[in-house]
Amino acid sequence: MKSQRLFILSLTMVVIFAIAMATTASAASVHLTYSIFFPPTHVQCLAGMKWAETIEEATKGKVKITVFPGGTLTKANQCYDGVVKGISDIGMSCFAYTRGRFPVMEALDLPLGYPDGMTATRIANTFYETFKPKELDDVKVLYLHAHGPGLLHTRKAVHTLEDLKSMKIRSTGLSAKVVEALGAVAVAMPQGNTYESLQKGVVEGSFGPIEVLKGWRQAEVVKYTTDCNRVGYTTAMFVVMNKAKWDALSPDIQKIVEDTSRQWIDVHGQRWDEADQAGRAYTTSLKNEIITLEEAESQRWKEKVRPIIDAYISGTTAHQLDGKNYVDTLTRAIEGKQ
């Protein structure tokens, strides 16, 4: 009887110890939230989710990241401030959705003729590392990514500037200035609202990478894409972390996050290019037409948007920022990749 009581006591102690160990392990783990504005099926959301999963695996479960896609935790234009205020610990969205907030980083979105997403993504990260603008000092920048050249997708054919005149075109950030420079009417709108607006005729077209035709299903509500790559802009996107949460991480975990983030720069760049290819294939499968501008017409478009670049330089210079250096740095980088 005595031995039985000892056995039960020993078993109880083992159970208590196991529970204590499990509680300690749970307390030692870091739980983070990640707000992503892309819908859950979008390739860039999937890449972000895989990044989170990879960090959890690399830290052996010490870091657990819960992803909230589709702007369910913070909307696209609230994502950055949401990270600063701790509404989410990590966030992915576009600089362009808070126009005027990031004057240095806005240089990335200028219509400089980006050839593809990988180039735009690598240039965006190099640009940030080169200039480290103070406008991002209130977060920990993990990495950036950027889509391939923004093109024009419309309900009716656009072969010339005259065809585009006065059309209502969805755009964001600096792409709105591109729309206006080309003679159309810019309508500010995030991608999430674009499908319905095109479907209902609220807007007659949209500027964006060709991937939106599949990634956001916009090929279903347009008929034409005008390949105006000479004025190809990008939209730079951030993946940032709340600074206090970052500082609270142990050095070994910080290293894992930084190493993984460096790897994910090319992951996103490749996904953008693959998505562009898929978008092109999807829109042609729906019998939509891709229009290539004639060389002389393409040059007209380029000349029309040059004042945007000049205005950016003069505007940043007036605020003691080296806009000319930003533009020259980006132009050299793009030309070096042609």
CSV table of N, CA, C and O in Angstrom, one decimal, residues 151-269:
chain,number,residue,atom,x,y,z
A,151,LEU,N,1.5,49.2,-65.6
A,151,LEU,CA,1.0,49.4,-66.9
A,151,LEU,C,-0.5,49.8,-66.8
A,151,LEU,O,-1.1,49.8,-65.7
A,152,LEU,N,-1.0,50.2,-67.9
A,152,LEU,CA,-2.4,50.7,-68.0
A,152,LEU,C,-3.4,49.6,-68.4
A,152,LEU,O,-3.2,49.0,-69.5
A,153,HIS,N,-4.4,49.4,-67.6
A,153,HIS,CA,-5.4,48.3,-67.9
A,153,HIS,C,-6.8,49.0,-68.0
A,153,HIS,O,-7.2,49.7,-67.0
A,154,THR,N,-7.5,48.9,-69.1
A,154,THR,CA,-8.6,49.7,-69.3
A,154,THR,C,-9.8,48.9,-69.9
A,154,THR,O,-9.6,47.8,-70.5
A,155,ARG,N,-11.0,49.5,-69.8
A,155,ARG,CA,-12.2,48.9,-70.4
A,155,ARG,C,-12.3,49.1,-71.9
A,155,ARG,O,-12.9,48.4,-72.6
A,156,LYS,N,-11.6,50.2,-72.4
A,156,LYS,CA,-11.6,50.5,-73.8
A,156,LYS,C,-10.2,50.7,-74.3
A,156,LYS,O,-9.3,51.0,-73.4
A,157,ALA,N,-9.9,50.5,-75.5
A,157,ALA,CA,-8.5,50.5,-76.0
A,157,ALA,C,-7.9,51.8,-75.9
A,157,ALA,O,-8.5,52.9,-76.2
A,158,VAL,N,-6.6,51.8,-75.5
A,158,VAL,CA,-5.8,53.1,-75.5
A,158,VAL,C,-4.5,52.8,-76.2
A,158,VAL,O,-3.6,52.1,-75.8
A,159,HIS,N,-4.4,53.5,-77.4
A,159,HIS,CA,-3.3,53.4,-78.3
A,159,HIS,C,-2.4,54.7,-78.2
A,159,HIS,O,-1.2,54.7,-78.5
A,160,THR,N,-3.1,55.8,-77.8
A,160,THR,CA,-2.4,57.1,-77.8
A,160,THR,C,-2.8,57.9,-76.6
A,160,THR,O,-3.8,57.6,-75.9
A,161,LEU,N,-2.1,59.0,-76.4
A,161,LEU,CA,-2.5,59.9,-75.3
A,161,LEU,C,-3.9,60.5,-75.5
A,161,LEU,O,-4.6,60.7,-74.5
A,162,GLU,N,-4.2,60.7,-76.8
A,162,GLU,CA,-5.6,61.2,-77.1
A,162,GLU,C,-6.7,60.2,-76.6
A,162,GLU,O,-7.7,60.7,-76.1
A,163,ASP,N,-6.4,58.9,-76.8
A,163,ASP,CA,-7.4,57.9,-76.3
A,163,ASP,C,-7.6,58.0,-74.8
A,163,ASP,O,-8.6,57.6,-74.3
A,164,LEU,N,-6.5,58.3,-74.1
A,164,LEU,CA,-6.5,58.3,-72.6
A,164,LEU,C,-7.1,59.5,-72.0
A,164,LEU,O,-7.6,59.5,-70.9
A,165,LYS,N,-7.2,60.6,-72.8
A,165,LYS,CA,-7.6,61.9,-72.3
A,165,LYS,C,-8.9,61.9,-71.5
A,165,LYS,O,-9.9,61.3,-72.0
A,166,SER,N,-8.9,62.4,-70.3
A,166,SER,CA,-10.1,62.5,-69.4
A,166,SER,C,-10.7,61.2,-68.9
A,166,SER,O,-11.7,61.2,-68.2
A,167,MET,N,-10.0,60.1,-69.2
A,167,MET,CA,-10.5,58.8,-68.6
A,167,MET,C,-10.3,58.8,-67.1
A,167,MET,O,-9.3,59.3,-66.6
A,168,LYS,N,-11.2,58.2,-66.4
A,168,LYS,CA,-11.0,58.0,-64.9
A,168,LYS,C,-10.2,56.7,-64.6
A,168,LYS,O,-10.7,55.6,-64.9
A,169,ILE,N,-9.0,56.9,-64.1
A,169,ILE,CA,-8.1,55.8,-63.9
A,169,ILE,C,-7.7,55.7,-62.4
A,169,ILE,O,-7.3,56.6,-61.8
A,170,ARG,N,-8.0,54.5,-61.9
A,170,ARG,CA,-7.6,54.2,-60.5
A,170,ARG,C,-6.1,54.2,-60.4
A,170,ARG,O,-5.3,53.7,-61.2
A,171,SER,N,-5.6,54.9,-59.3
A,171,SER,CA,-4.1,55.0,-59.1
A,171,SER,C,-3.9,55.2,-57.6
A,171,SER,O,-4.8,55.6,-56.9
A,172,THR,N,-2.6,55.1,-57.2
A,172,THR,CA,-2.2,55.4,-55.8
A,172,THR,C,-0.9,56.2,-55.8
A,172,THR,O,-0.1,56.0,-56.7
A,173,GLY,N,-0.7,57.0,-54.8
A,173,GLY,CA,0.5,57.7,-54.6
A,173,GLY,C,1.0,58.4,-55.9
A,173,GLY,O,0.3,59.1,-56.5
A,174,LEU,N,2.3,58.2,-56.2
A,174,LEU,CA,2.9,58.9,-57.4
A,174,LEU,C,2.3,58.4,-58.7
A,174,LEU,O,2.3,59.2,-59.7
A,175,SER,N,1.7,57.2,-58.7
A,175,SER,CA,1.1,56.8,-60.0
A,175,SER,C,-0.1,57.7,-60.3
A,175,SER,O,-0.5,57.8,-61.5
A,176,ALA,N,-0.7,58.3,-59.3
A,176,ALA,CA,-1.8,59.3,-59.6
A,176,ALA,C,-1.3,60.5,-60.4
A,176,ALA,O,-1.9,61.0,-61.2
A,177,LYS,N,-0.1,60.9,-60.0
A,177,LYS,CA,0.6,62.0,-60.8
A,177,LYS,C,0.9,61.6,-62.2
A,177,LYS,O,0.8,62.4,-63.1
A,178,VAL,N,1.2,60.3,-62.4
A,178,VAL,CA,1.5,59.8,-63.7
A,178,VAL,C,0.2,59.9,-64.6
A,178,VAL,O,0.2,60.3,-65.7
A,179,VAL,N,-0.9,59.4,-64.0
A,179,VAL,CA,-2.2,59.5,-64.6
A,179,VAL,C,-2.5,60.9,-65.1
A,179,VAL,O,-2.9,61.1,-66.2
A,180,GLU,N,-2.4,61.8,-64.2
A,180,GLU,CA,-2.7,63.2,-64.4
A,180,GLU,C,-1.8,63.8,-65.5
A,180,GLU,O,-2.2,64.5,-66.4
A,181,ALA,N,-0.5,63.5,-65.5
A,181,ALA,CA,0.5,64.0,-66.5
A,181,ALA,C,0.1,63.5,-67.9
A,181,ALA,O,0.4,64.1,-68.9
A,182,LEU,N,-0.5,62.3,-67.9
A,182,LEU,CA,-0.8,61.7,-69.2
A,182,LEU,C,-2.2,62.2,-69.7
A,182,LEU,O,-2.6,61.8,-70.8
A,183,GLY,N,-2.8,63.0,-68.9
A,183,GLY,CA,-4.1,63.6,-69.4
A,183,GLY,C,-5.3,63.0,-68.9
A,183,GLY,O,-6.4,63.4,-69.3
A,184,ALA,N,-5.2,62.0,-68.1
A,184,ALA,CA,-6.4,61.3,-67.5
A,184,ALA,C,-6.8,61.8,-66.2
A,184,ALA,O,-6.1,62.7,-65.6
A,185,VAL,N,-7.8,61.3,-65.6
A,185,VAL,CA,-8.3,61.8,-64.3
A,185,VAL,C,-7.9,60.7,-63.2
A,185,VAL,O,-8.4,59.5,-63.4
A,186,ALA,N,-7.1,61.0,-62.3
A,186,ALA,CA,-6.7,60.1,-61.2
A,186,ALA,C,-7.8,59.9,-60.2
A,186,ALA,O,-8.3,60.9,-59.7
A,187,VAL,N,-8.1,58.6,-59.9
A,187,VAL,CA,-9.0,58.3,-58.8
A,187,VAL,C,-8.2,57.5,-57.8
A,187,VAL,O,-7.9,56.3,-58.0
A,188,ALA,N,-8.0,58.1,-56.6
A,188,ALA,CA,-7.2,57.4,-55.5
A,188,ALA,C,-8.1,56.2,-55.0
A,188,ALA,O,-9.2,56.3,-54.7
A,189,MET,N,-7.4,55.0,-55.0
A,189,MET,CA,-8.1,53.8,-54.6
A,189,MET,C,-7.2,52.7,-54.4
A,189,MET,O,-6.3,52.4,-55.2
A,190,PRO,N,-7.3,51.9,-53.2
A,190,PRO,CA,-6.4,50.8,-53.0
A,190,PRO,C,-6.9,49.6,-53.9
A,190,PRO,O,-8.0,49.6,-54.4
A,191,GLN,N,-6.0,48.7,-54.2
A,191,GLN,CA,-6.3,47.5,-55.1
A,191,GLN,C,-7.6,46.8,-54.6
A,191,GLN,O,-8.3,46.3,-55.5
A,192,GLY,N,-7.8,46.7,-53.3
A,192,GLY,CA,-8.9,45.9,-52.9
A,192,GLY,C,-10.3,46.4,-53.4
A,192,GLY,O,-11.3,45.6,-53.4
A,193,ASN,N,-10.4,47.7,-53.7
A,193,ASN,CA,-11.7,48.3,-54.2
A,193,ASN,C,-11.8,48.3,-55.7
A,193,ASN,O,-12.8,48.7,-56.2
A,194,THR,N,-10.7,48.0,-56.4
A,194,THR,CA,-10.6,48.3,-57.8
A,194,THR,C,-11.5,47.4,-58.7
A,194,THR,O,-12.1,47.9,-59.6
A,195,TYR,N,-11.6,46.1,-58.4
A,195,TYR,CA,-12.4,45.2,-59.2
A,195,TYR,C,-13.8,45.7,-59.3
A,195,TYR,O,-14.4,45.8,-60.4
A,196,GLU,N,-14.4,45.9,-58.1
A,196,GLU,CA,-15.9,46.4,-58.1
A,196,GLU,C,-16.0,47.7,-58.8
A,196,GLU,O,-17.0,47.9,-59.6
A,197,SER,N,-15.0,48.6,-58.6
A,197,SER,CA,-15.1,49.9,-59.3
A,197,SER,C,-15.0,49.8,-60.8
A,197,SER,O,-15.7,50.6,-61.5
A,198,LEU,N,-14.2,49.0,-61.3
A,198,LEU,CA,-14.1,48.7,-62.7
A,198,LEU,C,-15.4,48.1,-63.2
A,198,LEU,O,-15.9,48.4,-64.3
A,199,GLN,N,-15.9,47.1,-62.5
A,199,GLN,CA,-17.1,46.4,-62.9
A,199,GLN,C,-18.3,47.3,-63.0
A,199,GLN,O,-19.1,47.2,-63.9
A,200,LYS,N,-18.4,48.3,-62.1
A,200,LYS,CA,-19.5,49.2,-62.1
A,200,LYS,C,-19.3,50.4,-62.9
A,200,LYS,O,-20.2,51.3,-63.0
A,201,GLY,N,-18.1,50.6,-63.5
A,201,GLY,CA,-17.8,51.8,-64.3
A,201,GLY,C,-17.5,53.0,-63.5
A,201,GLY,O,-17.5,54.1,-64.0
A,202,VAL,N,-17.2,52.8,-62.2
A,202,VAL,CA,-16.8,54.0,-61.4
A,202,VAL,C,-15.5,54.5,-61.9
A,202,VAL,O,-15.3,55.7,-61.9
A,203,VAL,N,-14.6,53.6,-62.3
A,203,VAL,CA,-13.4,54.0,-63.0
A,203,VAL,C,-13.4,53.3,-64.3
A,203,VAL,O,-14.0,52.2,-64.5
A,204,GLU,N,-12.6,53.8,-65.3
A,204,GLU,CA,-12.5,53.2,-66.6
A,204,GLU,C,-11.3,52.4,-66.8
A,204,GLU,O,-11.1,51.8,-67.9
A,205,GLY,N,-10.4,52.5,-65.9
A,205,GLY,CA,-9.1,51.8,-66.0
A,205,GLY,C,-8.3,51.8,-64.7
A,205,GLY,O,-8.7,52.5,-63.7
A,206,SER,N,-7.2,51.2,-64.7
A,206,SER,CA,-6.3,51.2,-63.5
A,206,SER,C,-4.9,51.1,-64.0
A,206,SER,O,-4.5,50.4,-65.0
A,207,PHE,N,-4.0,51.7,-63.2
A,207,PHE,CA,-2.6,51.6,-63.4
A,207,PHE,C,-2.1,50.6,-62.4
A,207,PHE,O,-2.4,50.7,-61.2
A,208,GLY,N,-1.3,49.6,-62.8
A,208,GLY,CA,-0.7,48.6,-61.9
A,208,GLY,C,0.1,47.6,-62.7
A,208,GLY,O,0.0,47.5,-63.9
A,209,PRO,N,0.9,46.8,-62.0
A,209,PRO,CA,1.6,45.7,-62.7
A,209,PRO,C,0.6,44.7,-63.3
A,209,PRO,O,-0.5,44.6,-62.9
A,210,ILE,N,1.1,44.1,-64.3
A,210,ILE,CA,0.2,43.2,-65.1
A,210,ILE,C,-0.3,42.0,-64.2
A,210,ILE,O,-1.3,41.3,-64.5
A,211,GLU,N,0.4,41.8,-63.1
A,211,GLU,CA,0.0,40.7,-62.2
A,211,GLU,C,-1.4,40.9,-61.6
A,211,GLU,O,-2.1,40.0,-61.2
A,212,VAL,N,-1.8,42.2,-61.5
A,212,VAL,CA,-3.2,42.4,-60.9
A,212,VAL,C,-4.3,41.8,-61.7
A,212,VAL,O,-5.4,41.6,-61.2
A,213,LEU,N,-4.0,41.5,-63.0
A,213,LEU,CA,-5.0,41.0,-63.8
A,213,LEU,C,-5.4,39.6,-63.4
A,213,LEU,O,-6.6,39.1,-63.6
A,214,LYS,N,-4.5,38.9,-62.7
A,214,LYS,CA,-4.8,37.6,-62.1
A,214,LYS,C,-4.9,37.6,-60.6
A,214,LYS,O,-5.8,37.2,-60.0
A,215,GLY,N,-3.9,38.3,-60.0
A,215,GLY,CA,-3.8,38.3,-58.6
A,215,GLY,C,-5.0,39.0,-57.9
A,215,GLY,O,-5.4,38.6,-56.8
A,216,TRP,N,-5.5,40.0,-58.6
A,216,TRP,CA,-6.7,40.7,-58.1
A,216,TRP,C,-7.9,40.5,-59.0
A,216,TRP,O,-8.9,41.2,-58.9
A,217,ARG,N,-7.8,39.6,-60.0
A,217,ARG,CA,-8.8,39.2,-60.9
A,217,ARG,C,-9.3,40.3,-61.8
A,217,ARG,O,-10.5,40.2,-62.4
A,218,GLN,N,-8.5,41.3,-62.0
A,218,GLN,CA,-9.0,42.5,-62.8
A,218,GLN,C,-9.1,42.2,-64.3
A,218,GLN,O,-9.8,43.0,-65.0
A,219,ALA,N,-8.5,41.1,-64.8
A,219,ALA,CA,-8.7,40.8,-66.2
A,219,ALA,C,-10.2,40.5,-66.5
A,219,ALA,O,-10.6,40.6,-67.7
A,220,GLU,N,-10.9,40.2,-65.5
A,220,GLU,CA,-12.4,39.9,-65.7
A,220,GLU,C,-13.2,41.1,-66.0
A,220,GLU,O,-14.3,41.0,-66.5
A,221,VAL,N,-12.6,42.3,-65.6
A,221,VAL,CA,-13.4,43.5,-65.7
A,221,VAL,C,-12.7,44.6,-66.6
A,221,VAL,O,-13.1,45.7,-66.6
A,222,VAL,N,-11.7,44.2,-67.3
A,222,VAL,CA,-11.1,45.1,-68.3
A,222,VAL,C,-10.9,44.3,-69.6
A,222,VAL,O,-11.1,43.1,-69.6
A,223,LYS,N,-10.6,45.0,-70.7
A,223,LYS,CA,-10.5,44.3,-72.0
A,223,LYS,C,-9.1,44.6,-72.6
A,223,LYS,O,-8.7,43.8,-73.5
A,224,TYR,N,-8.4,45.6,-72.1
A,224,TYR,CA,-7.1,46.0,-72.8
A,224,TYR,C,-6.0,46.3,-71.7
A,224,TYR,O,-6.4,46.8,-70.6
A,225,THR,N,-4.8,46.0,-72.1
A,225,THR,CA,-3.6,46.5,-71.4
A,225,THR,C,-2.7,47.2,-72.3
A,225,THR,O,-2.4,46.7,-73.4
A,226,THR,N,-2.4,48.4,-72.0
A,226,THR,CA,-1.4,49.2,-72.8
A,226,THR,C,-0.1,49.1,-72.2
A,226,THR,O,0.2,49.5,-71.0
A,227,ASP,N,0.9,48.4,-72.9
A,227,ASP,CA,2.2,48.2,-72.4
A,227,ASP,C,3.0,49.5,-72.5
A,227,ASP,O,3.7,49.7,-73.5
A,228,CYS,N,2.9,50.3,-71.5
A,228,CYS,CA,3.7,51.6,-71.6
A,228,CYS,C,4.9,51.6,-70.7
A,228,CYS,O,5.1,52.4,-69.7
A,229,ASN,N,5.7,50.6,-70.9
A,229,ASN,CA,6.8,50.3,-70.0
A,229,ASN,C,7.9,51.4,-69.9
A,229,ASN,O,8.7,51.5,-69.0
A,230,ARG,N,7.9,52.3,-70.9
A,230,ARG,CA,8.9,53.4,-70.8
A,230,ARG,C,8.6,54.3,-69.7
A,230,ARG,O,9.5,55.1,-69.2
A,231,VAL,N,7.4,54.3,-69.2
A,231,VAL,CA,7.0,55.1,-68.0
A,231,VAL,C,6.7,54.2,-66.9
A,231,VAL,O,6.0,54.5,-65.9
A,232,GLY,N,7.3,53.0,-66.9
A,232,GLY,CA,7.0,52.0,-65.9
A,232,GLY,C,7.5,52.4,-64.5
A,232,GLY,O,8.6,52.6,-64.3
A,233,TYR,N,6.5,52.6,-63.7
A,233,TYR,CA,6.8,52.9,-62.3
A,233,TYR,C,6.7,51.6,-61.5
A,233,TYR,O,6.2,50.6,-62.0
A,234,THR,N,7.1,51.7,-60.2
A,234,THR,CA,6.8,50.5,-59.3
A,234,THR,C,6.1,51.1,-58.1
A,234,THR,O,5.9,52.3,-58.0
A,235,THR,N,5.6,50.2,-57.3
A,235,THR,CA,5.1,50.6,-56.0
A,235,THR,C,5.9,49.9,-54.9
A,235,THR,O,5.8,48.6,-54.9
A,236,ALA,N,6.7,50.6,-54.2
A,236,ALA,CA,7.5,50.0,-53.2
A,236,ALA,C,6.7,49.6,-51.9
A,236,ALA,O,5.8,50.4,-51.5
A,237,MET,N,7.0,48.5,-51.4
A,237,MET,CA,6.2,47.9,-50.2
A,237,MET,C,7.1,47.6,-49.1
A,237,MET,O,8.3,47.2,-49.3
A,238,PHE,N,6.7,47.8,-47.9
A,238,PHE,CA,7.5,47.6,-46.7
A,238,PHE,C,7.0,46.4,-46.0
A,238,PHE,O,5.9,46.0,-46.0
A,239,VAL,N,8.0,45.7,-45.3
A,239,VAL,CA,7.7,44.8,-44.2
A,239,VAL,C,8.5,45.3,-43.0
A,239,VAL,O,9.7,45.3,-43.0
A,240,VAL,N,7.7,45.9,-42.0
A,240,VAL,CA,8.3,46.5,-40.9
A,240,VAL,C,7.8,45.9,-39.6
A,240,VAL,O,6.7,45.3,-39.6
A,241,MET,N,8.6,46.2,-38.5
A,241,MET,CA,8.2,45.6,-37.2
A,241,MET,C,8.2,46.7,-36.2
A,241,MET,O,9.0,47.7,-36.2
A,242,ASN,N,7.3,46.6,-35.2
A,242,ASN,CA,7.2,47.5,-34.1
A,242,ASN,C,8.6,47.5,-33.4
A,242,ASN,O,9.2,46.5,-33.1
A,243,LYS,N,9.1,48.7,-33.1
A,243,LYS,CA,10.5,48.8,-32.7
A,243,LYS,C,10.7,48.2,-31.3
A,243,LYS,O,11.7,47.6,-31.0
A,244,ALA,N,9.7,48.5,-30.4
A,244,ALA,CA,9.8,47.9,-29.0
A,244,ALA,C,9.8,46.4,-29.1
A,244,ALA,O,10.5,45.7,-28.3
A,245,LYS,N,8.9,45.8,-29.9
A,245,LYS,CA,8.9,44.4,-30.0
A,245,LYS,C,10.2,43.8,-30.6
A,245,LYS,O,10.7,42.8,-30.2
A,246,TRP,N,10.8,44.6,-31.5
A,246,TRP,CA,12.1,44.1,-32.1
A,246,TRP,C,13.1,44.2,-31.0
A,246,TRP,O,13.9,43.2,-30.9
A,247,ASP,N,13.2,45.3,-30.3
A,247,ASP,CA,14.2,45.4,-29.2
A,247,ASP,C,14.1,44.4,-28.1
A,247,ASP,O,15.1,44.0,-27.5
A,248,ALA,N,12.9,43.8,-28.0
A,248,ALA,CA,12.7,42.8,-26.9
A,248,ALA,C,13.1,41.5,-27.3
A,248,ALA,O,13.3,40.6,-26.5
A,249,LEU,N,13.4,41.2,-28.6
A,249,LEU,CA,13.8,39.9,-29.1
A,249,LEU,C,15.3,39.7,-28.7
A,249,LEU,O,16.1,40.6,-28.6
A,250,SER,N,15.6,38.5,-28.4
A,250,SER,CA,17.0,38.1,-28.1
A,250,SER,C,17.9,38.3,-29.3
A,250,SER,O,17.4,38.2,-30.4
A,251,PRO,N,19.2,38.5,-29.1
A,251,PRO,CA,20.1,38.7,-30.3
A,251,PRO,C,20.1,37.6,-31.3
A,251,PRO,O,20.1,37.8,-32.5
A,252,ASP,N,20.0,36.3,-30.7
A,252,ASP,CA,20.0,35.2,-31.6
A,252,ASP,C,18.7,35.1,-32.5
A,252,ASP,O,18.8,34.8,-33.7
A,253,ILE,N,17.6,35.5,-31.9
A,253,ILE,CA,16.3,35.5,-32.7
A,253,ILE,C,16.4,36.7,-33.7
A,253,ILE,O,15.9,36.6,-34.8
A,254,GLN,N,16.9,37.8,-33.3
A,254,GLN,CA,17.0,39.0,-34.2
A,254,GLN,C,17.8,38.6,-35.4
A,254,GLN,O,17.5,38.9,-36.6
A,255,LYS,N,18.9,37.8,-35.2
A,255,LYS,CA,19.8,37.4,-36.3
A,255,LYS,C,19.0,36.5,-37.3
A,255,LYS,O,19.1,36.6,-38.5
A,256,ILE,N,18.2,35.6,-36.7
A,256,ILE,CA,17.4,34.7,-37.6
A,256,ILE,C,16.4,35.5,-38.4
A,256,ILE,O,16.3,35.2,-39.6
A,257,VAL,N,15.8,36.4,-37.8
A,257,VAL,CA,14.8,37.3,-38.5
A,257,VAL,C,15.5,38.0,-39.6
A,257,VAL,O,15.0,38.1,-40.7
A,258,GLU,N,16.6,38.6,-39.3
A,258,GLU,CA,17.3,39.4,-40.3
A,258,GLU,C,17.8,38.6,-41.5
A,258,GLU,O,17.7,38.9,-42.6
A,259,ASP,N,18.4,37.4,-41.1
A,259,ASP,CA,18.9,36.5,-42.2
A,259,ASP,C,17.8,36.0,-43.1
A,259,ASP,O,17.9,36.0,-44.3
A,260,THR,N,16.6,35.6,-42.5
A,260,THR,CA,15.5,35.2,-43.2
A,260,THR,C,15.0,36.3,-44.1
A,260,THR,O,14.6,36.1,-45.3
A,261,SER,N,14.9,37.5,-43.6
A,261,SER,CA,14.4,38.7,-44.3
A,261,SER,C,15.3,39.0,-45.5
A,261,SER,O,14.8,39.3,-46.6
A,262,ARG,N,16.6,38.8,-45.4
A,262,ARG,CA,17.5,39.1,-46.5
A,262,ARG,C,17.2,38.0,-47.6
A,262,ARG,O,17.2,38.4,-48.8
A,263,GLN,N,17.0,36.8,-47.3
A,263,GLN,CA,16.6,35.8,-48.2
A,263,GLN,C,15.3,36.1,-48.9
A,263,GLN,O,15.2,35.8,-50.1
A,264,TRP,N,14.4,36.7,-48.2
A,264,TRP,CA,13.0,36.9,-48.8
A,264,TRP,C,13.0,38.0,-49.7
A,264,TRP,O,12.0,38.2,-50.4
A,265,ILE,N,14.0,38.8,-49.8
A,265,ILE,CA,14.1,39.9,-50.8
A,265,ILE,C,13.9,39.3,-52.2
A,265,ILE,O,13.0,39.7,-53.0
A,266,ASP,N,14.7,38.3,-52.5
A,266,ASP,CA,14.7,37.7,-53.9
A,266,ASP,C,13.4,36.8,-54.0
A,266,ASP,O,12.9,36.6,-55.1
A,267,VAL,N,13.0,36.2,-52.9
A,267,VAL,CA,11.7,35.4,-52.9
A,267,VAL,C,10.6,36.3,-53.5
A,267,VAL,O,9.9,35.9,-54.4
A,268,HIS,N,10.4,37.5,-52.9
A,268,HIS,CA,9.4,38.4,-53.4
A,268,HIS,C,9.6,38.9,-54.8
A,268,HIS,O,8.7,39.0,-55.6
A,269,GLY,N,10.9,39.2,-55.1
A,269,GLY,CA,11.2,39.7,-56.5
A,269,GLY,C,10.8,38.6,-57.5
A,269,GLY,O,10.2,38.9,-58.5
